[in-house]
Coordinates of C-alpha atoms in Angstrom, one line a residue:
Chain A
M1 CA 138.9 59.7 55.8
A2 CA 139.0 58.1 59.4
A3 CA 137.9 54.5 58.4
V4 CA 141.7 55.2 55.6
Q5 CA 143.3 55.8 58.9
S6 CA 142.7 53.1 60.9
S7 CA 143.5 50.7 58.4
R8 CA 146.7 52.7 56.6
P9 CA 147.6 54.7 60.3
L10 CA 151.2 54.6 58.4
A11 CA 150.0 56.0 54.8
A12 CA 148.1 58.9 56.5
R13 CA 150.3 59.5 58.7
L14 CA 152.8 59.9 56.4
Q15 CA 150.8 61.8 54.3
A16 CA 149.9 64.1 57.1
T17 CA 153.2 64.8 57.7
R18 CA 153.8 66.2 54.6
K19 CA 150.4 68.0 54.4
T20 CA 152.0 69.8 57.3
R21 CA 155.4 70.5 56.3
S22 CA 153.9 72.1 52.7
G23 CA 151.6 74.1 55.1
I24 CA 153.9 75.7 57.1
I25 CA 156.3 76.2 53.9
M26 CA 153.9 78.1 52.4
V27 CA 153.1 80.5 55.5
L28 CA 157.3 81.0 55.8
C29 CA 156.3 82.5 51.8
I30 CA 153.8 83.9 52.7
V31 CA 155.2 85.8 55.7
A32 CA 158.6 86.8 53.3
A33 CA 155.9 88.6 51.0
A34 CA 155.1 90.6 54.5
L35 CA 158.0 91.0 55.6
G36 CA 159.2 92.5 52.2
L37 CA 156.9 94.7 51.3
I38 CA 156.5 96.2 54.9
A39 CA 160.6 97.1 54.7
L40 CA 159.0 98.9 51.5
A41 CA 156.7 100.5 52.1
L42 CA 158.6 101.3 55.8
I43 CA 161.2 103.2 52.8
L44 CA 158.2 104.8 50.3
G45 CA 156.7 105.6 54.6
A46 CA 159.7 107.8 55.4
L47 CA 160.2 109.5 52.0
L48 CA 156.8 111.1 51.6
W49 CA 156.3 111.3 55.7
S50 CA 160.0 114.0 55.8
G51 CA 160.1 114.5 52.3
F52 CA 156.2 116.5 52.0
S53 CA 156.9 117.4 55.0
S54 CA 159.8 120.4 53.8
L55 CA 158.6 120.4 50.7
S56 CA 157.5 124.5 50.0
P57 CA 157.9 126.9 46.8
A58 CA 161.1 128.0 48.2
V59 CA 162.1 124.6 46.9
F60 CA 161.5 125.0 43.0
T61 CA 162.7 129.0 43.1
Q62 CA 166.6 129.5 45.4
M63 CA 169.4 127.6 44.8
T64 CA 171.2 125.3 46.3
P65 CA 171.9 127.2 50.1
P66 CA 175.4 127.7 52.3
P67 CA 175.6 125.5 56.1
G68 CA 173.1 126.4 58.3
S69 CA 171.0 128.2 55.9
S70 CA 167.5 128.0 54.7
G71 CA 167.3 127.6 50.0
G72 CA 165.7 125.7 47.4
L73 CA 167.3 123.3 45.2
L74 CA 166.1 124.7 41.8
N75 CA 170.3 125.3 40.5
A76 CA 170.9 121.4 41.5
I77 CA 167.3 120.4 39.8
F78 CA 168.1 122.7 36.5
G79 CA 171.4 120.9 36.2
S80 CA 169.5 117.5 36.3
L81 CA 167.2 118.0 33.1
V82 CA 170.2 119.2 31.4
M83 CA 172.8 116.8 32.2
T84 CA 169.6 114.0 31.6
S85 CA 168.9 115.2 28.2
F86 CA 171.7 115.8 27.1
G87 CA 173.1 112.2 28.2
V88 CA 169.7 110.7 26.0
L89 CA 170.5 112.5 23.5
L90 CA 173.8 111.2 22.6
G91 CA 172.8 108.2 24.3
A92 CA 169.9 107.7 22.3
P93 CA 171.0 107.2 19.1
L94 CA 174.2 106.0 19.2
G95 CA 171.8 102.3 21.1
L96 CA 169.3 102.5 19.0
F97 CA 170.7 101.9 15.6
A98 CA 173.0 99.3 17.4
G99 CA 169.7 97.9 17.9
T100 CA 168.2 98.2 14.9
Y101 CA 171.4 96.7 13.1
M102 CA 170.8 93.7 15.8
A103 CA 167.6 93.0 14.7
E104 CA 167.3 93.9 11.1
Y105 CA 171.0 93.3 9.4
G106 CA 173.0 91.3 11.7
H107 CA 169.5 88.5 12.9
G108 CA 171.8 86.1 14.1
S109 CA 174.7 87.1 13.2
K110 CA 178.3 86.2 15.6
L111 CA 178.4 90.0 16.0
T112 CA 175.3 89.9 17.4
L113 CA 175.3 87.8 19.7
V114 CA 178.6 89.7 21.1
V115 CA 177.5 92.3 20.5
R116 CA 174.3 91.2 23.0
F117 CA 176.6 89.2 26.1
I118 CA 178.1 92.6 26.4
N119 CA 175.7 95.2 25.8
D120 CA 174.0 92.5 29.1
I121 CA 177.3 93.3 31.2
L122 CA 177.0 96.4 29.9
L123 CA 173.6 96.7 31.2
S124 CA 174.5 96.0 34.4
A125 CA 177.8 97.6 35.3
P126 CA 178.6 99.2 38.7
S127 CA 178.0 102.4 36.9
I128 CA 180.8 104.3 39.5
V129 CA 183.4 101.9 37.3
I130 CA 181.6 103.9 34.1
G131 CA 182.6 107.4 35.9
L132 CA 186.2 106.4 36.3
F133 CA 185.8 105.9 32.4
V134 CA 184.9 109.1 32.3
Y135 CA 187.4 111.1 34.0
E136 CA 189.4 109.7 32.2
I137 CA 188.8 110.3 28.8
A138 CA 186.6 113.3 29.4
V139 CA 188.5 115.0 32.2
V140 CA 191.4 114.2 32.9
P141 CA 192.4 115.4 29.1
L142 CA 190.2 119.2 30.0
G143 CA 191.8 119.4 33.4
H144 CA 188.8 120.2 34.9
F145 CA 185.0 119.1 35.8
S146 CA 182.3 119.8 32.9
A147 CA 178.6 119.3 32.5
L148 CA 180.1 117.5 30.1
A149 CA 181.4 115.2 31.4
G150 CA 178.6 114.5 33.3
S151 CA 175.8 113.8 30.1
L152 CA 178.8 111.8 28.4
A153 CA 177.8 109.6 31.3
L154 CA 175.4 109.5 31.7
A155 CA 175.1 108.6 27.8
L156 CA 177.2 105.7 28.3
L157 CA 174.5 104.0 30.6
V158 CA 171.4 105.0 28.5
V159 CA 173.6 103.2 25.3
P160 CA 172.7 99.3 26.6
V161 CA 169.5 100.2 27.6
V162 CA 168.0 101.5 24.6
V163 CA 169.9 98.9 22.2
R164 CA 168.0 96.0 25.1
T165 CA 164.4 97.5 24.3
T166 CA 165.1 98.8 20.6
E167 CA 166.4 94.5 19.7
D168 CA 163.1 93.5 21.8
M169 CA 161.0 95.1 20.5
L170 CA 162.3 95.4 16.7
N171 CA 162.6 91.4 17.2
L172 CA 158.3 91.9 18.3
V173 CA 157.4 92.9 14.8
P174 CA 155.8 90.2 12.6
G175 CA 158.1 90.0 10.1
P176 CA 155.0 89.6 6.9
L177 CA 154.4 93.0 7.5
R178 CA 158.6 93.3 6.2
E179 CA 158.1 91.1 3.6
A180 CA 154.9 93.3 2.5
A181 CA 156.8 96.2 2.3
S182 CA 159.5 95.0 0.2
A183 CA 157.6 93.0 -2.2
L184 CA 156.3 97.2 -3.0
G185 CA 159.7 97.6 -4.1
L186 CA 161.0 99.8 -0.9
P187 CA 164.8 98.8 0.4
R188 CA 165.5 97.8 3.5
W189 CA 166.3 100.7 4.9
L190 CA 163.6 102.5 4.2
V191 CA 161.5 99.6 5.5
I192 CA 162.8 99.5 9.3
R193 CA 162.4 103.6 8.8
F194 CA 158.4 102.8 7.7
V195 CA 157.8 99.8 8.8
A196 CA 159.8 98.2 11.4
Y197 CA 159.9 101.7 13.2
K198 CA 156.6 102.6 13.2
A199 CA 155.0 99.4 14.7
A200 CA 157.5 98.6 17.2
R201 CA 157.1 102.6 17.7
A202 CA 154.8 103.1 21.7
G203 CA 158.1 100.1 22.7
L204 CA 160.0 101.8 21.2
I205 CA 159.2 104.9 23.4
T206 CA 159.0 103.0 26.5
G207 CA 162.2 102.3 26.2
L208 CA 163.9 105.6 26.4
L209 CA 161.1 107.0 28.8
L210 CA 163.2 103.2 31.3
A211 CA 166.2 104.7 30.6
V212 CA 165.8 108.4 31.1
A213 CA 163.9 107.1 34.9
R214 CA 167.7 104.7 35.0
V215 CA 170.1 107.9 34.9
S216 CA 167.8 110.7 36.9
G217 CA 168.9 108.7 39.4
E218 CA 172.6 108.3 39.0
T219 CA 174.8 109.4 41.2
A220 CA 177.8 107.4 41.2
P221 CA 179.4 108.4 37.8
L222 CA 178.1 112.0 38.2
L223 CA 180.6 113.1 41.3
F224 CA 183.9 112.3 40.2
T225 CA 182.3 113.9 35.9
A226 CA 180.4 117.6 37.2
L227 CA 181.2 117.0 40.6
N228 CA 179.1 120.1 42.6
N229 CA 177.7 123.3 41.8
Q230 CA 176.5 125.7 44.5
F231 CA 175.6 128.3 41.9
W232 CA 173.6 129.1 39.0
S233 CA 175.4 127.7 36.0
T234 CA 174.4 127.1 32.8
D235 CA 177.8 126.8 31.2
L236 CA 178.8 122.9 30.1
N237 CA 182.6 123.8 30.0
K238 CA 181.7 124.0 33.9
P239 CA 181.0 121.8 36.7
M240 CA 177.1 121.8 37.8
A241 CA 174.4 120.2 40.0
S242 CA 172.3 117.7 40.2
L243 CA 169.7 116.7 42.1
P244 CA 171.7 112.9 43.2
V245 CA 174.8 114.4 43.7
V246 CA 173.2 117.4 46.1
I247 CA 171.0 114.8 47.7
F248 CA 174.9 113.2 48.3
Q249 CA 176.1 115.8 50.3
F250 CA 173.2 117.4 52.3
A251 CA 172.1 113.7 53.5
M252 CA 176.2 113.3 54.7
S253 CA 176.3 116.7 56.4
P254 CA 176.0 117.8 60.0
Y255 CA 173.1 120.4 58.9
K256 CA 169.4 120.7 59.2
E257 CA 168.8 122.9 56.8
W258 CA 170.3 120.4 54.5
Q259 CA 169.6 117.0 55.6
Q260 CA 166.2 118.5 54.9
L261 CA 166.7 119.8 51.9
A262 CA 168.4 116.0 50.7
W263 CA 164.8 114.4 51.7
V264 CA 163.0 116.6 49.3
G265 CA 165.0 115.4 46.3
A266 CA 164.9 112.4 47.4
L267 CA 161.5 112.5 46.3
L268 CA 161.9 115.2 44.0
I269 CA 164.2 112.6 41.6
T270 CA 161.7 109.6 43.1
L271 CA 158.4 110.7 41.9
A272 CA 159.9 111.2 38.6
V273 CA 161.3 107.7 38.4
L274 CA 157.7 105.7 39.2
A275 CA 156.2 108.9 37.2
L276 CA 158.1 107.8 34.1
S277 CA 157.7 103.8 34.8
I278 CA 154.1 104.1 35.6
T279 CA 153.7 105.8 31.2
A280 CA 156.6 103.7 30.4
R281 CA 154.6 100.3 31.5
I282 CA 151.0 102.4 30.7
L283 CA 152.7 102.5 26.6
G284 CA 154.0 99.4 26.9
A285 CA 150.2 97.8 28.2
Q286 CA 149.0 99.9 25.3
R287 CA 150.9 97.8 22.8
T288 CA 150.3 94.5 24.1
S289 CA 146.3 95.3 23.9
Q290 CA 146.7 96.1 20.4
Chain B
M1 CA 169.1 116.5 -8.3
S2 CA 171.3 117.3 -10.7
T3 CA 171.6 120.9 -12.7
D4 CA 170.7 120.5 -16.3
A5 CA 167.7 122.4 -16.3
K6 CA 167.0 118.8 -19.3
P7 CA 164.5 116.0 -18.0
A8 CA 166.2 113.2 -18.6
P9 CA 165.1 110.1 -19.6
R10 CA 162.3 107.9 -18.6
D11 CA 165.5 105.2 -17.7
D12 CA 168.4 106.8 -16.3
L13 CA 165.5 108.1 -14.0
R14 CA 164.9 105.2 -12.6
D15 CA 168.4 103.5 -12.9
R16 CA 169.2 107.0 -10.6
V17 CA 165.9 106.0 -7.9
L18 CA 167.8 102.3 -8.2
R19 CA 171.0 104.0 -7.0
G20 CA 169.6 106.6 -4.5
F21 CA 167.9 103.2 -2.9
A22 CA 171.0 101.7 -3.0
L23 CA 173.4 103.9 -1.9
G24 CA 170.8 104.6 0.8
D25 CA 170.8 101.0 2.3
K26 CA 174.4 100.6 2.4
S27 CA 175.2 103.6 4.1
F28 CA 172.0 102.8 6.9
R29 CA 173.5 99.3 7.2
I30 CA 176.9 101.1 7.8
V31 CA 175.8 103.0 10.4
T32 CA 174.1 101.2 12.5
Q33 CA 176.6 98.3 12.4
T34 CA 179.5 100.3 12.9
C35 CA 177.0 101.6 16.1
A36 CA 176.7 98.2 17.2
V37 CA 180.3 98.0 17.5
T38 CA 181.3 100.9 18.8
V39 CA 178.8 98.9 21.7
L40 CA 181.3 96.9 21.9
L41 CA 184.4 99.0 22.2
L42 CA 183.4 101.0 25.1
L43 CA 183.2 97.5 26.8
G44 CA 186.9 98.0 25.7
G45 CA 187.2 101.5 26.0
V46 CA 186.9 101.0 30.2
I47 CA 189.5 98.2 30.3
V48 CA 191.9 99.8 28.9
S49 CA 191.4 103.5 30.3
L50 CA 191.1 101.4 34.1
V51 CA 194.3 100.0 33.2
E52 CA 195.3 102.6 32.2
G53 CA 195.4 104.7 35.0
A54 CA 194.9 102.1 37.1
A55 CA 199.0 101.3 36.4
P56 CA 201.3 103.1 38.1
A57 CA 200.1 102.0 41.2
L58 CA 199.8 98.1 39.9
R59 CA 203.7 99.0 39.5
Q60 CA 204.3 100.2 42.8
F61 CA 202.2 97.9 44.5
G62 CA 202.8 95.0 43.1
F63 CA 199.9 91.7 43.3
G64 CA 200.7 92.9 46.7
F65 CA 197.9 95.6 46.3
L66 CA 195.4 92.7 46.3
T67 CA 196.6 91.3 50.0
S68 CA 197.8 94.6 51.8
S69 CA 195.8 96.4 54.9
A70 CA 197.2 99.6 54.4
W71 CA 195.7 103.0 53.6
N72 CA 197.7 105.5 54.0
P73 CA 197.8 108.9 52.2
V74 CA 200.2 110.5 53.7
T75 CA 203.0 108.1 53.3
E76 CA 201.3 107.2 50.0
N77 CA 200.9 103.5 50.9
F78 CA 197.8 101.8 49.4
G79 CA 196.3 98.0 49.6
A80 CA 192.2 96.9 48.7
A81 CA 192.3 93.7 51.3
P82 CA 190.1 95.7 53.3
A83 CA 187.3 97.5 50.5
I84 CA 187.3 94.2 48.7
Y85 CA 186.4 92.3 53.0
G86 CA 184.2 94.9 52.9
T87 CA 182.2 94.9 49.1
L88 CA 182.9 90.1 49.9
V89 CA 181.1 90.4 52.9
T90 CA 178.2 93.6 53.1
S91 CA 177.2 91.2 49.3
F92 CA 176.9 87.9 51.0
I93 CA 174.5 89.2 54.0
A94 CA 173.0 90.3 51.6
L95 CA 172.4 87.3 49.1
A96 CA 171.5 85.6 53.2
I97 CA 168.8 88.1 53.7
A98 CA 167.7 89.0 49.9
V99 CA 167.4 85.0 48.9
P100 CA 165.3 83.3 51.1
I101 CA 162.5 86.3 51.0
G102 CA 163.4 87.3 47.4
L103 CA 161.8 83.2 46.6
G104 CA 159.5 83.3 48.8
I105 CA 157.9 86.1 47.4
A106 CA 157.2 85.1 44.4
V107 CA 156.8 82.0 45.1
F108 CA 153.8 83.5 46.5
L109 CA 153.3 84.9 44.2
T110 CA 153.0 81.9 41.4
E111 CA 151.9 80.1 43.6
L112 CA 150.0 80.9 46.8
C113 CA 148.9 84.7 45.5
P114 CA 145.9 85.3 44.5
Y115 CA 144.7 86.4 41.0
A116 CA 143.2 89.5 41.7
L117 CA 145.7 91.2 43.8
R118 CA 149.3 89.5 41.2
R119 CA 149.1 91.6 39.0
P120 CA 149.4 94.5 41.4
I121 CA 151.6 93.3 44.2
G122 CA 153.8 92.4 40.4
I123 CA 153.5 95.2 38.9
A124 CA 154.8 97.6 42.4
V125 CA 157.8 95.2 43.2
E126 CA 159.1 95.7 39.2
L127 CA 158.6 99.5 41.0
L128 CA 160.5 99.2 43.0
A129 CA 163.4 97.9 41.5
G130 CA 163.5 100.6 39.9
I131 CA 163.7 103.0 42.2
P132 CA 167.2 105.1 42.8
S133 CA 169.7 103.4 44.3
I134 CA 170.0 106.9 47.1
I135 CA 167.0 106.4 48.0
Y136 CA 167.6 103.0 50.6
G137 CA 171.7 104.7 50.9
I138 CA 169.5 108.0 53.0
W139 CA 167.0 106.3 54.5
G140 CA 169.2 103.4 55.5
M141 CA 170.9 106.3 57.2
F142 CA 168.6 109.1 59.0
I143 CA 166.0 105.8 60.0
L144 CA 167.7 102.6 59.8
A145 CA 171.4 102.7 61.2
P146 CA 170.0 104.4 64.7
F147 CA 166.8 102.3 65.1
L148 CA 169.5 99.7 65.1
Q149 CA 172.2 101.3 67.4
E150 CA 169.4 101.9 69.8
H151 CA 167.1 98.9 69.3
V152 CA 168.6 95.6 67.3
Q153 CA 172.2 95.0 67.9
P154 CA 172.8 96.2 71.6
A155 CA 170.5 92.9 72.0
I156 CA 172.4 91.1 69.8
I157 CA 175.7 91.4 71.3
A158 CA 174.2 91.1 74.4
A159 CA 172.5 87.2 73.2
F160 CA 176.6 86.1 71.9
A161 CA 178.3 88.1 74.7
N162 CA 178.3 83.8 75.9
V163 CA 179.0 82.7 73.0
P164 CA 181.7 81.3 71.2
Y165 CA 183.8 82.5 68.1
L166 CA 180.2 84.7 67.3
N167 CA 180.6 86.8 69.6
Q168 CA 183.7 87.7 67.7
I169 CA 181.8 88.0 64.6
F170 CA 178.7 89.9 67.0
S171 CA 180.9 92.2 69.8
G172 CA 180.6 95.6 70.1
P173 CA 179.9 98.6 70.8
P174 CA 177.0 99.2 69.0
Y175 CA 177.6 101.5 65.9
G176 CA 174.4 101.5 64.3
I177 CA 176.4 102.1 60.8
G178 CA 179.2 99.2 59.4
I179 CA 178.9 96.3 57.5
A180 CA 176.3 94.6 58.9
T181 CA 173.8 98.3 58.3
A182 CA 175.1 98.4 54.6
G183 CA 175.1 94.8 53.6
L184 CA 171.1 94.7 55.3
I185 CA 170.3 98.4 53.0
L186 CA 172.0 96.3 49.7
A187 CA 169.5 93.2 50.4
I188 CA 166.2 95.5 50.9
M189 CA 167.8 97.3 47.5
I190 CA 168.0 94.0 45.7
L191 CA 164.5 92.2 47.3
P192 CA 162.6 93.5 43.9
L193 CA 165.2 92.3 41.3
I194 CA 165.5 88.9 43.3
S195 CA 162.3 88.2 43.5
S196 CA 160.9 89.5 39.7
I197 CA 163.6 87.9 38.2
S198 CA 162.3 85.4 40.3
R199 CA 158.9 85.3 39.4
D200 CA 159.3 85.6 36.2
V201 CA 161.5 82.4 35.7
F202 CA 159.1 80.5 37.8
N203 CA 156.8 81.3 35.2
T204 CA 158.0 79.7 31.9
V205 CA 156.8 76.0 34.1
P206 CA 154.9 74.5 31.7
P207 CA 151.8 74.4 33.7
V208 CA 150.7 70.7 32.8
L209 CA 153.9 69.7 34.4
K210 CA 152.9 71.1 37.4
E211 CA 149.8 70.0 36.8
A212 CA 150.2 66.3 36.5
A213 CA 152.2 66.8 39.8
F214 CA 149.6 67.6 42.1
G215 CA 147.6 64.9 39.4
I216 CA 149.6 62.1 41.3
G217 CA 149.2 63.7 45.0
C218 CA 151.7 66.7 44.8
T219 CA 150.8 69.3 47.9
R220 CA 151.8 72.4 46.6
W221 CA 155.8 72.0 48.8
E222 CA 156.9 68.4 46.5
V223 CA 155.8 70.9 43.4
V224 CA 157.9 74.2 44.1
R225 CA 160.7 71.3 45.7
R226 CA 160.8 68.4 42.8
I227 CA 158.9 70.2 39.4
V228 CA 159.4 74.0 39.5
A229 CA 163.3 74.5 41.7
P230 CA 164.6 71.6 38.8
Y231 CA 163.2 72.9 36.0
T232 CA 164.4 76.8 36.7
G233 CA 167.6 76.0 38.0
V234 CA 169.8 77.4 35.9
G235 CA 167.8 80.7 36.0
L236 CA 167.0 80.9 39.3
V237 CA 170.7 80.3 39.6
G238 CA 171.2 83.1 37.2
G239 CA 169.0 85.6 38.7
I240 CA 170.9 85.5 42.5
M241 CA 174.4 86.4 39.9
L242 CA 172.7 89.0 38.6
A243 CA 171.5 90.3 42.0
L244 CA 174.7 89.6 43.4
G245 CA 176.9 91.7 40.6
R246 CA 174.6 94.8 41.3
A247 CA 175.2 94.5 45.9
L248 CA 178.5 94.3 44.4
G249 CA 178.6 97.4 42.3
E250 CA 176.7 99.7 44.3
T251 CA 177.7 102.7 45.0
M252 CA 175.1 105.0 47.0
A253 CA 173.2 102.4 49.1
V254 CA 176.8 101.4 50.8
T255 CA 178.2 104.5 50.7
F256 CA 176.1 106.1 53.7
V257 CA 176.4 103.3 55.8
I258 CA 179.2 102.1 55.4
G259 CA 181.7 103.6 57.9
N260 CA 184.1 104.0 55.9
A261 CA 186.8 102.6 57.8
H262 CA 189.9 101.0 55.8
K263 CA 189.7 97.9 58.4
I264 CA 189.4 95.0 58.8
M265 CA 186.9 94.1 61.9
P266 CA 187.0 90.9 63.1
S267 CA 183.0 92.7 64.6
I268 CA 181.0 92.8 61.0
L269 CA 178.9 95.5 62.9
G270 CA 181.4 97.3 62.7
P271 CA 182.4 99.7 60.4
G272 CA 184.4 98.8 56.8
T273 CA 184.3 99.7 53.8
T274 CA 183.4 98.6 50.4
I275 CA 185.3 99.8 46.8
S276 CA 182.9 101.7 45.6
A277 CA 182.8 104.1 49.1
T278 CA 185.7 104.0 48.9
I279 CA 186.3 105.6 45.2
A280 CA 183.0 107.3 45.4
N281 CA 184.1 108.6 49.2
E282 CA 187.9 109.0 47.6
F283 CA 188.3 110.1 44.6
T284 CA 187.5 113.8 44.7
E285 CA 189.6 114.3 47.4
A286 CA 192.8 112.6 46.9
D287 CA 195.5 114.5 45.3
G288 CA 199.0 112.6 44.7
K289 CA 199.5 110.2 41.1
L290 CA 199.7 107.3 43.4
Y291 CA 196.4 108.3 45.8
T292 CA 194.4 108.6 42.1
S293 CA 196.5 105.8 40.5
S294 CA 195.0 103.2 43.7
L295 CA 191.5 104.3 43.1
V296 CA 191.4 103.4 39.8
A297 CA 193.4 100.4 40.3
L298 CA 190.3 99.2 42.9
G299 CA 188.0 100.2 40.1
L300 CA 189.4 97.7 38.3
V301 CA 188.9 94.7 40.7
L302 CA 185.2 96.2 41.0
F303 CA 184.9 95.6 37.4
V304 CA 187.0 92.5 37.0
I305 CA 185.2 91.2 39.9
T306 CA 182.1 92.1 38.2
F307 CA 182.6 91.2 35.2
I308 CA 182.7 87.9 35.6
V309 CA 179.6 86.5 38.1
L310 CA 177.8 89.2 35.8
S311 CA 178.9 87.2 32.7
V312 CA 178.2 83.2 34.4
S313 CA 175.0 84.8 35.6
R314 CA 174.3 86.2 31.5
L315 CA 175.4 83.2 30.7
L316 CA 172.9 80.5 32.8
L317 CA 170.0 83.2 31.9
M318 CA 170.2 82.6 28.6
R319 CA 170.2 78.4 28.9
I320 CA 166.7 79.1 30.2
E321 CA 165.9 81.9 27.7
Q322 CA 166.1 79.0 24.9
K323 CA 163.9 76.3 27.3
G324 CA 161.1 79.4 27.3
A325 CA 161.9 79.3 23.6
R326 CA 161.8 75.7 22.9

C-alpha cells in the first residue's frame, strides 16, 4: 500500500476519498435503519405499555361507559367482529370470482388488464372516499346510519385485496396440472374448482386473512356509515359501535377513563392484526416450501 | 334428474352429462366475468356518486371552491383551499422525511445487513406496514405532540427567530399539534411501506451486474449510485408515488394531530387541516345540503388527486415488473 501511495499519490488519494465517501454514506444508511426501527419500537412500546396497564376483564364484559365512569368495550368488540364478518362474507366471493376470471378465463385479455389496473387503484384509494360512496348509496336512501352500511363499506375494502391475491395465487398454479385434468375430460369450471383452487388453497386463505387484517383497523369508512352506538345492539339496521370508531371518539375526549379505554382498544386491534398477518405469513411460507 | 322412471339409453345420458358440463362451464364463466366487470363498475360508481353528491356545492361555488379559503357553516360559504394546502404540505413533509430514511433502510437491508438478520428485520418492517393508521394517530396525539410542544418546537422557534423567511415558516407559539406534527406522523406511517417496496425493487437487480461493478473496483456507494439506482429508478419512483398516494388519503393518523383549523398559516408549526381530516371531523355534524355537499366535493378533489398519483405509480411499477420478468 505504502509503495503504491508514494508512486501514485493522486490515484491513492482519490481511492481514499471514494472509500471514505462510501463509508460515510453506508454509516448514514445504518443510522437511518436504526432511526426507523427506534421510531416504530417507540410506538409499539407506548401501545403495549398504556394498553396492558389498563387491560382488565371488565373490558370484555362491560359496555362502553358514559363520560366519567369506568366500563368496557364489549359492544364495540362485538360490533367490529360482526361488521368485519359481514364485510368479508359480502366482499370475498366477489373478489374470488373476479380474480378467478382474470387468472383463468380472461388471462391476458384486455378486460383483465383494465380490471387489474383499476383494482390496484382501489387497493390504495383513500378509505374515507369509500365511506362517502357508501354514505351516498346506502345511508342516504335508507335515511339512517346502519351496521349494514358499515359492512358494505368494509366489503368494498375487502374486494381489491382478495382480487389481487386470488389472481396472483392462481397464476402460480402450474399449467400442466390444469392440462392433465382437462385431458381426463373435466370441463374448465371443474378444473378450476377441483384442481386450481385446491392447489392455490393456502394462498387464497392467506389473501383472505390479509383482507381481514386490512379492514379490522379501518376507521374512516365506518365514521359515517355505521356511526357509533353506546349500547349493546345486534340490529344490523341500526347504528353499531366498532372498536376503531370508539377509539377515535374516546381518544379525542377529555375524560381519563375514555382515553385509557382507547389505548386498550388500540392494543386489541394491533394484536388482532399482527396475529392475522403472522398466520397469513406462516401459511404463505408453507406453500412456498412445499 | 328427469322425472320419468324409465332408464335412459346410454348415448342419451352421455349427451346430457356433456350438455351439463357445457352449461356449467358457460355459467361459471359468466358469473366470474360479471364479478370482474363489477370491480370496474365499483370505481365508476364511486366517481359518479361523488360527482353527484358534490354537484350542489360545485354549482354554487364553481371553480372558486378550489381557491377560496372561506369555511363558514353559518353563512354556508365554503372553500377547499386550506384543506388542499394542508393535504399537500403534510404529504410533502412526510415524503421529505420518509424517503431518505426509507431508502437508507432499503440499502441497509439489501447491501449491509448480515444475512441472518435480513429476514427478521424485513418481516418486522412488513408487519409494521400493516398496523392500522389509528394507532399512529393516538400515539401522535398522546405522546409525540406533547413531547414536541415541550422540548422540540420551542428550540426550533428560537433557533430560526432571526433568520429571514425561515422565521416565518417556524414561528410560534408551540402548539404541539399542527401541520408539521401531522407530517411527521405520516412520515413514520409510510416509512415501512417505502422501505419494503424499495427493498423489493432493489432485489430485482441481477447480482451479476453488481458483482461486475465490484469487480472493477467500485465502492459500495458507487454500486448503489451507479448500478442499483439507474436499474431500479422507475420502480423506486413508482413506490414513492404509491406511498404519496397513501399519505394524501390518510385520515386517522392525521385527524388527531392536525388541529382542524380552516386557515392557511405561514408557519408550518401552526394548526391546519387536511381534506380527509375535515371530512372525518365534520361530516356527521354537517347540517344543510350545501355543507354536506361541500364535504363530498372535498372528497372528490381528494379522489381525483390520489387517482392521478396512484395511476402514475402503477404505470411506473408495471414497467419494473416487466423488467424483472424478463
